[in-house]
Tab-separated table of C-alpha atoms and ligand atoms in Angstrom:
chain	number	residue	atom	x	y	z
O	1117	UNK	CA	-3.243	11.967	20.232
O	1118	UNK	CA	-4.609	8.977	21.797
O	1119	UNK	CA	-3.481	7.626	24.859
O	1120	UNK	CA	-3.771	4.177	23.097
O	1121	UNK	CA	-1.074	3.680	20.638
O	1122	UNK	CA	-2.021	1.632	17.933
O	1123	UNK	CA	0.835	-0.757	19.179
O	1124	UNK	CA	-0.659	-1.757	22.380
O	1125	UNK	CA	-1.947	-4.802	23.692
O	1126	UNK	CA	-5.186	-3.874	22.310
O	1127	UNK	CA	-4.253	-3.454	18.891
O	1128	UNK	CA	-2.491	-6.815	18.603
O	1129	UNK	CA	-4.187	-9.697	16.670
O	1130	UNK	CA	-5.084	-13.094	17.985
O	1131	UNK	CA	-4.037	-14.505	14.670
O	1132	UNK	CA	-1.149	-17.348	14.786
O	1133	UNK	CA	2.477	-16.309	14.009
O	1134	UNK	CA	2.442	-16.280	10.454
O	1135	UNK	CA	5.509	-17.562	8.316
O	1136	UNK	CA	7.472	-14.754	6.682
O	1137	UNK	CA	6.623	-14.749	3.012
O	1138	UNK	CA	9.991	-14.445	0.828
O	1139	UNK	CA	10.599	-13.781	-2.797
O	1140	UNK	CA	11.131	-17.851	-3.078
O	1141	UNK	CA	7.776	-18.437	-1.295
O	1142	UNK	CA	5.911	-16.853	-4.114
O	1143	UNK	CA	7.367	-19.409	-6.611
O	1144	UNK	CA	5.842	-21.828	-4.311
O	1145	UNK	CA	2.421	-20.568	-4.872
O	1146	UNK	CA	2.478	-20.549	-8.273
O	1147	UNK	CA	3.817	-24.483	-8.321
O	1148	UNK	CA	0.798	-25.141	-6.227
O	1149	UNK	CA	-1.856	-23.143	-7.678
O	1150	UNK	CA	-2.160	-20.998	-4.431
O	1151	UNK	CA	-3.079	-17.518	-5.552
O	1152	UNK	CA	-1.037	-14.629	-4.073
O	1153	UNK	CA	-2.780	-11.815	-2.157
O	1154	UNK	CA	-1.398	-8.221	-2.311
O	1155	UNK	CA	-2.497	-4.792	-1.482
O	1156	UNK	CA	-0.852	-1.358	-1.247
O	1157	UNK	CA	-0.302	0.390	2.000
O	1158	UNK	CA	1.457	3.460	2.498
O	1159	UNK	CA	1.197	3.695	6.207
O	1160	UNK	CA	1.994	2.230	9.528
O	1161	UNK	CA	-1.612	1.249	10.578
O	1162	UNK	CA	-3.209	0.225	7.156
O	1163	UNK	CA	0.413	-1.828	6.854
O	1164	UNK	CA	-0.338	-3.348	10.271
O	1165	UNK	CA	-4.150	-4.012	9.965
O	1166	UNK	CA	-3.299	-5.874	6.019
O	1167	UNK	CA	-0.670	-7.526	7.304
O	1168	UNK	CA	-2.496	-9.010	10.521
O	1169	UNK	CA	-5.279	-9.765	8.415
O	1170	UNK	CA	-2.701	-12.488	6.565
O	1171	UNK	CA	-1.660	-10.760	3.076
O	1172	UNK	CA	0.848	-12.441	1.205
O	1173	UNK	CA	2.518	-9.424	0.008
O	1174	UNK	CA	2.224	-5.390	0.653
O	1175	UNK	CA	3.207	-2.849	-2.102
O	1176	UNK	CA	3.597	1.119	-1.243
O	1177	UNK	CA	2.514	2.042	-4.572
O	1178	UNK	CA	3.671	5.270	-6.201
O	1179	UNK	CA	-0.235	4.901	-6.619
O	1180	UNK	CA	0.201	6.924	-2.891
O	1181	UNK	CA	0.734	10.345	-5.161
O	1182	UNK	CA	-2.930	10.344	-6.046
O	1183	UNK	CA	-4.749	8.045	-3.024
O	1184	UNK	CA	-2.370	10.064	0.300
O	1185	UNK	CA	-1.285	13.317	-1.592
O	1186	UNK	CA	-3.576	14.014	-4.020
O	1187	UNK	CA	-1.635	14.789	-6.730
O	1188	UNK	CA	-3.523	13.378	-10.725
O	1189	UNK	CA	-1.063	11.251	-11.730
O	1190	UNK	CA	2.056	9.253	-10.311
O	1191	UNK	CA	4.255	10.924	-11.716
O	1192	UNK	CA	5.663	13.414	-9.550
O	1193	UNK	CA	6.187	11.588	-6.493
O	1194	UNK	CA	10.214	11.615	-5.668
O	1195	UNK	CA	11.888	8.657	-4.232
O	1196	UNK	CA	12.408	10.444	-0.534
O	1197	UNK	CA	8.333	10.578	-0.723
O	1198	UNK	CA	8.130	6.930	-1.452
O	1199	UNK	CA	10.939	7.018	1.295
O	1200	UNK	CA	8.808	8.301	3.886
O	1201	UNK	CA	6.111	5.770	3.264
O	1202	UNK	CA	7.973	2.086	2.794
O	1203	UNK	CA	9.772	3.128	5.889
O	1204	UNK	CA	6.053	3.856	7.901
O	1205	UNK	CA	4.785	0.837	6.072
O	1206	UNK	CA	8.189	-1.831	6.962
O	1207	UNK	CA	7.331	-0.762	10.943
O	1208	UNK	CA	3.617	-2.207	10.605
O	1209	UNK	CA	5.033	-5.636	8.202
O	1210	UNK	CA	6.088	-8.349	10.060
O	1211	UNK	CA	4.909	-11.483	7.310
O	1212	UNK	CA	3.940	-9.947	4.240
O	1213	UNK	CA	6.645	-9.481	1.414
O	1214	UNK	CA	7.631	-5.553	1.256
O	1215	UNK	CA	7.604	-4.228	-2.432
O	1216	UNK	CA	8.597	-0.759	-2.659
O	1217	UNK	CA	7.581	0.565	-6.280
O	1218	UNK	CA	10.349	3.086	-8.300
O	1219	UNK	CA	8.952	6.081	-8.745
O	1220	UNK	CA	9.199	7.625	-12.233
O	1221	UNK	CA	12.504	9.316	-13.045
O	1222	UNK	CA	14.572	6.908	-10.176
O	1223	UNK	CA	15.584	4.248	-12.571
O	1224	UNK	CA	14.787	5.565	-16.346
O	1225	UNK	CA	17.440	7.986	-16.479
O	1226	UNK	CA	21.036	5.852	-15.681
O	1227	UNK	CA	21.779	2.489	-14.509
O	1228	UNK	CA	24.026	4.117	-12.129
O	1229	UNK	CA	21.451	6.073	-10.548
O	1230	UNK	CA	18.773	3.354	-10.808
O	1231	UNK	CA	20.629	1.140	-8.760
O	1232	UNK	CA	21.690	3.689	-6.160
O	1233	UNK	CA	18.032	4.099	-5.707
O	1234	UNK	CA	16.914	0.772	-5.672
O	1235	UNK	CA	19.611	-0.139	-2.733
O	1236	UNK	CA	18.101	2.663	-0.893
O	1237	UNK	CA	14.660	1.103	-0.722
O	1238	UNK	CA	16.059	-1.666	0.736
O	1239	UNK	CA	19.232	0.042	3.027
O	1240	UNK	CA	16.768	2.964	4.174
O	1241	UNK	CA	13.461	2.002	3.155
O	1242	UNK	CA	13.544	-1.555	4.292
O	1243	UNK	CA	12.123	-2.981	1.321
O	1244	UNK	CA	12.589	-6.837	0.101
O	1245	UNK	CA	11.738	-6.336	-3.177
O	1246	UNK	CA	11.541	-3.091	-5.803
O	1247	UNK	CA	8.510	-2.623	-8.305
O	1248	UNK	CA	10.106	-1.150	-12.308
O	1249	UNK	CA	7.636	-0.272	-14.533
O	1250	UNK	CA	8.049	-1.789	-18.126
O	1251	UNK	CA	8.953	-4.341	-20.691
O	1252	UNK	CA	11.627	-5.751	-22.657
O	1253	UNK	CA	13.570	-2.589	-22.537
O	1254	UNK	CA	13.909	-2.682	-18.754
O	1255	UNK	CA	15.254	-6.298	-19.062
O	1256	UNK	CA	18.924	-4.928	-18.558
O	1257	UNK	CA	18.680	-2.966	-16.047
O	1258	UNK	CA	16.345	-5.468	-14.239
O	1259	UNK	CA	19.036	-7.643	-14.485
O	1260	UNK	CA	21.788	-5.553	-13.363
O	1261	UNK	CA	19.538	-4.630	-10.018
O	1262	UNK	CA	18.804	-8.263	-9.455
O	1263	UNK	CA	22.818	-8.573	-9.889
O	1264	UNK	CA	22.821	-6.565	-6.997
O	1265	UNK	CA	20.913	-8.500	-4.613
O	1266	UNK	CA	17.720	-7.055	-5.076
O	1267	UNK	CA	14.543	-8.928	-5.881
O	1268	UNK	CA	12.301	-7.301	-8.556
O	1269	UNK	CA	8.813	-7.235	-9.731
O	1270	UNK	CA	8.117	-6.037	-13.279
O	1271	UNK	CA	4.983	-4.535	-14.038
O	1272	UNK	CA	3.605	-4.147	-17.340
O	1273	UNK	CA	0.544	-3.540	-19.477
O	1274	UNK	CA	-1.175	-0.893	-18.515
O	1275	UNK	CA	1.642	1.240	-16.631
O	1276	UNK	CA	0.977	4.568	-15.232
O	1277	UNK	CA	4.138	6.151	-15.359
O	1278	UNK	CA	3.784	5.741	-19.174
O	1279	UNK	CA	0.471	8.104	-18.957
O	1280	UNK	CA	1.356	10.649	-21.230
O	1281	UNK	CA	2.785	8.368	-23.973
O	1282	UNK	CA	-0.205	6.337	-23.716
O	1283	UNK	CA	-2.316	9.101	-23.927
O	1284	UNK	CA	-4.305	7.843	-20.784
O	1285	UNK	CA	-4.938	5.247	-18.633
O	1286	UNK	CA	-6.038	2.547	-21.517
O	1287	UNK	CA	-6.631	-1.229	-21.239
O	1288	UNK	CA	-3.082	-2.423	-23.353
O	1289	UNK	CA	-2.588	-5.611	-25.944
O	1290	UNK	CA	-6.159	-4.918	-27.596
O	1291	UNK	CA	-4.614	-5.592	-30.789
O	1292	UNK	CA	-2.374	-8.356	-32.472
O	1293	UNK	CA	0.618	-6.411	-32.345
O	1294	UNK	CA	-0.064	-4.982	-28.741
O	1295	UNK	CA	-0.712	-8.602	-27.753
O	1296	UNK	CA	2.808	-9.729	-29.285
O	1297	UNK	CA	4.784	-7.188	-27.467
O	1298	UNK	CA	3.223	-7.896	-24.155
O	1299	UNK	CA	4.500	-11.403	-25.042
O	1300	UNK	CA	7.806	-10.456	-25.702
O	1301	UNK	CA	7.926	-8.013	-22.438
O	1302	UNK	CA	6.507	-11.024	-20.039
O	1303	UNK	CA	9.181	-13.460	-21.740
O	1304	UNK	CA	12.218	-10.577	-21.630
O	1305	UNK	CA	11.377	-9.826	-17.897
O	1306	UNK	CA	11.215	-13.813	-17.059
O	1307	UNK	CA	14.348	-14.017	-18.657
O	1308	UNK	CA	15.731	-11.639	-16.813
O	1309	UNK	CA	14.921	-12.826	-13.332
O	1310	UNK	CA	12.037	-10.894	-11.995
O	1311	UNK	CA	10.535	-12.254	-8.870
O	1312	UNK	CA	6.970	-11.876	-10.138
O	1313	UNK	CA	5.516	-9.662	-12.903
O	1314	UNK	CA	2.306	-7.255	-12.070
O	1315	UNK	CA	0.121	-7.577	-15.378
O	1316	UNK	CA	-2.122	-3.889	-14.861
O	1317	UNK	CA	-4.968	-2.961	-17.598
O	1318	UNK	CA	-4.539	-6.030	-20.377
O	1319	UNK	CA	-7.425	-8.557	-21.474
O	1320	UNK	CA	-8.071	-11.372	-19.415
O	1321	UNK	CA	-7.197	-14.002	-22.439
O	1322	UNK	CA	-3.596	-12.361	-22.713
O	1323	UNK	CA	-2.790	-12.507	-19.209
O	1324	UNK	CA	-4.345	-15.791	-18.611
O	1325	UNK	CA	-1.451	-16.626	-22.403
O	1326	UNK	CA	1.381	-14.711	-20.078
O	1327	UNK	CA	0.586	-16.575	-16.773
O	1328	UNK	CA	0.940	-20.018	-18.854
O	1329	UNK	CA	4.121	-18.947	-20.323
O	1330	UNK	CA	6.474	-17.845	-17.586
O	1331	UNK	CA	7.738	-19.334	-14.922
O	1332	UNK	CA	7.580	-16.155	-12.831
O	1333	UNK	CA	4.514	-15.431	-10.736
O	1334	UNK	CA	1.871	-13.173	-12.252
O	1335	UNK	CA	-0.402	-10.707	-10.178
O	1336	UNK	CA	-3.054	-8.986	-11.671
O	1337	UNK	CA	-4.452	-5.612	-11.703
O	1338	UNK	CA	-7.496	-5.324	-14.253
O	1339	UNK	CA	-6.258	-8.683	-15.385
O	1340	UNK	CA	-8.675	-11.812	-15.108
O	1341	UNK	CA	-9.072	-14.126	-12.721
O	1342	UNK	CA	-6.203	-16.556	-14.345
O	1343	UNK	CA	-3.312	-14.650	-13.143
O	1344	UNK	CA	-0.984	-16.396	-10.308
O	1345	UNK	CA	-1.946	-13.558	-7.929
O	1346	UNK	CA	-4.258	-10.358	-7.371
O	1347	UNK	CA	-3.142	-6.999	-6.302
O	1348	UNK	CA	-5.899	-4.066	-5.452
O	1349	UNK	CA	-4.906	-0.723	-4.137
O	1350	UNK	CA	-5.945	-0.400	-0.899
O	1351	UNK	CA	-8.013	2.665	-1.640
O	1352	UNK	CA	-10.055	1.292	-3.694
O	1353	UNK	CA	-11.474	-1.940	-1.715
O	1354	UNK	CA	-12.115	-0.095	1.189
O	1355	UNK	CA	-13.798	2.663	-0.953
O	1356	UNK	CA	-11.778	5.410	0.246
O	1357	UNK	CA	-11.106	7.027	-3.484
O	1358	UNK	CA	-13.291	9.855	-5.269
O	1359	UNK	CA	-14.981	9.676	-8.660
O	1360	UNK	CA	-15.712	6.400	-10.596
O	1361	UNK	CA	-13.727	3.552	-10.385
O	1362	UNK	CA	-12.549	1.202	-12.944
O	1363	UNK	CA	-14.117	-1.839	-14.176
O	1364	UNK	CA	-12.048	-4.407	-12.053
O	1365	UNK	CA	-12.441	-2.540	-8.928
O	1366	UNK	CA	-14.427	-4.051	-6.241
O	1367	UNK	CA	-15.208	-2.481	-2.994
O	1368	UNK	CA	-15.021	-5.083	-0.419
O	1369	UNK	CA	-15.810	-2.213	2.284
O	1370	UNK	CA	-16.724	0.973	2.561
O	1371	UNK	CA	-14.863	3.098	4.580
O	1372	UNK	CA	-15.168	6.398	2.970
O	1373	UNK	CA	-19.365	6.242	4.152
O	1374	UNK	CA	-18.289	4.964	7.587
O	1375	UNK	CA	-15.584	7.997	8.251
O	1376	UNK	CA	-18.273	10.405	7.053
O	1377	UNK	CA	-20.823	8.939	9.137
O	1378	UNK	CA	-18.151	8.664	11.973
O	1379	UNK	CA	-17.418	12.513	11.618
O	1380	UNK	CA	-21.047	13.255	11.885
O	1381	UNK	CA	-21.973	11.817	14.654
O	1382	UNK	CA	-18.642	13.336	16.484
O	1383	UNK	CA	-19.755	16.984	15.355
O	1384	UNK	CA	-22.986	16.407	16.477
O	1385	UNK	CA	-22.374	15.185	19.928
O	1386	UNK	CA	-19.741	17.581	20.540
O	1387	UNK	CA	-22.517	20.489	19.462
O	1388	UNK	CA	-25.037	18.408	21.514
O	1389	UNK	CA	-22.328	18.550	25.098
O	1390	UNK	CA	-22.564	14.919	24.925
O	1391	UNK	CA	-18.854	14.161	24.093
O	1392	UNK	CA	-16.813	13.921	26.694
O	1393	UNK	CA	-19.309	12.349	29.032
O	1394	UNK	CA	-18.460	12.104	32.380
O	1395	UNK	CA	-17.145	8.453	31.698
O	1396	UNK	CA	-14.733	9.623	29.152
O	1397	UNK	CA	-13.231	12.218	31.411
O	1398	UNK	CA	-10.618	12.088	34.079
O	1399	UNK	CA	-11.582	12.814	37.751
O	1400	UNK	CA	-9.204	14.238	40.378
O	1401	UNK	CA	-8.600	11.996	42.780
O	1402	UNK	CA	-10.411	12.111	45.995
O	1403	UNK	CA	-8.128	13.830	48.642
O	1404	UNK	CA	-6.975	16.404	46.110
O	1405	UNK	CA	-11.134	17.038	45.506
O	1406	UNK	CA	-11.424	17.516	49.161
O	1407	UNK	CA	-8.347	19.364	49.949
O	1408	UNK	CA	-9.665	21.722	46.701
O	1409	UNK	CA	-13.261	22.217	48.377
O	1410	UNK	CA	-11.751	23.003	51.368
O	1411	UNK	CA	-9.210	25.770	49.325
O	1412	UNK	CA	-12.453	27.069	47.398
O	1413	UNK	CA	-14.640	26.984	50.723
O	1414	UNK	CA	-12.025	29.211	52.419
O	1415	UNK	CA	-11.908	31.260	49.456
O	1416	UNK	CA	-15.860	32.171	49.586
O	1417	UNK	CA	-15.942	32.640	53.048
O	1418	UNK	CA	-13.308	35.523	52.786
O	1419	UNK	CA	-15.366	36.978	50.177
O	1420	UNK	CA	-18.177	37.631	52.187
C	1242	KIV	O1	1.315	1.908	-7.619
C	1242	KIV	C1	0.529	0.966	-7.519
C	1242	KIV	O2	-0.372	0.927	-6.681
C	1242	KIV	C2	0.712	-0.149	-8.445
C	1242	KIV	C3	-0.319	-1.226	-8.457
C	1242	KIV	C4	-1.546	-0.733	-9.099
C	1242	KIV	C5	0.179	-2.468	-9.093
C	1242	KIV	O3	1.648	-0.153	-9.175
């Protein structure tokens, strides 16, 4: 590993101390028309580079099951492997907000279990704030964690964890009746206390209807440009996903081509002898060099 740790003096940022950005804050943005800025991370230095680079808020995404372990969908990632990444992630945040999302299966099955999970994101995980997937039937149990002293986002629309009953990842309240029950899930969630409400996959006219209704913050994913925030996964504006992205993704980078290109020209100097050059190696110092000639002089002369 490097000799540098990405902690160093070098890696710091010149940037001023930032405020801390608190569930409360984010009301505060949507009073003033300030739009909120979020992206995943799921690691320390990602977490560290977003949050120098002044994001309001910083989700580890059970998204992390398809962009760091490769798995298709979200939903086999287990709460100790969310674990494992909001606690990497909470020791690179110093400003941001730190949303941990539920994976599936930690809160659908029993309150009791749901909450026991939730208040380890936050005792273990370090976590300000936990991410349910769902509408107005997750009002209760929203409520119940919020009871608990535990911020919540809601998230609904177009929610992966609900993959197989929606038969695929498909843009949701295209129709009259989709568009009423988004309605009543944004209202039911509001109601209930959330914190702010992630609107993934819906048209932009509905979300721009939601955002106008609630009091809660919205942040969109695949929603317009009228929501009270924007979330991206972090994947996906540095270009660092496979196959085609959706519609609403825009890569503000590309880091996938400059990694490749980076590799290249690593192989290729290391088959050329031209990494390490001598600048980039360490030298004995010079009385150990000269007491070493002297050893490896002696050493010829007996030879002969
Ligand atoms: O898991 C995730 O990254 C998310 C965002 C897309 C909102 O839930």
């Amino acid at each position: 590993m490097s000799l540098t740790p990405i902690g160093g003096a070098s890696g710091s940022s010149s940037h001023e101390p930032r405020h801390k950005i608190t569930a409360a804050s984010l009301q505060e943005h949507k009073l003033q028309h300030n739009p909120i800025t979020c992206l995943t991370a799921y690691d320390y230095s990602a977490a560290r580079l977003i949050d120098e680079a002044g994001i309001e808020m910083i989700l580890v995404g059970d998204s992390l099951a398809q962009t760091m372990l490769g798995y298709e969908n979200t939903l086999s990632v287990t709460v100790d492997e969310m674990l494992h990444h909001v606690k990497a992630v909470r020791r690179g945040v110093k400003s941001a907000l730190l949303i941990a999302d539920m994976p599936y299966g930690s809160y659908q099955i029993d309150p009791k279990a749901a909450l026991s999970n939730a208040t380890r994101f936050v005792k273990e995980g370090g976590a300000e704030m936990v991410k349910i997937e769902g509408g107005e039937k997750r009002a209760d149990l929203i409520h119940r964690i919020i009871d608990a002293e535990i911020p919540v986002a809601g998230h609904i629309g177009l929610t992966p964890q609900s993959v197989n009953v929606m038969g695929g990842y498909k843009v949701q309240g295209k129709n009259l009746s989709g568009v009423e029950q988004l309605m009543r899930d944004a209202v039911a969630l509001d109601r209930a206390g959330v914190a702010c409400l992630f609107l993934e996959g819906i048209p932009r006219e509905v979300a721009a209807m939601i955002t106008a209704e609630v009091s809660t913050p919205t942040v969109g994913i695949g929603a317009g440009p009228e929501c009270d925030g924007q979330v991206l996964v972090f994947h996906d504006l540095v270009n660092l996903t496979f196959g085609t992205p959706a519609k609403f993704v825009r890569h503000f980078a590309d880091a996938g081509q400059l990694i490749r290109q980076a590799v290249q020209a690593y192989c290729a100097e290391v088959k050329a002898h031209k990494y390490p050059a001598d600048e980039e190696s360490y030298h004995l110092p010079k009385e150990t060099r000269t007491g070493l000639e002297t050893v490896l002089a002696r050493k010829r002369a007996m030879r002969r």
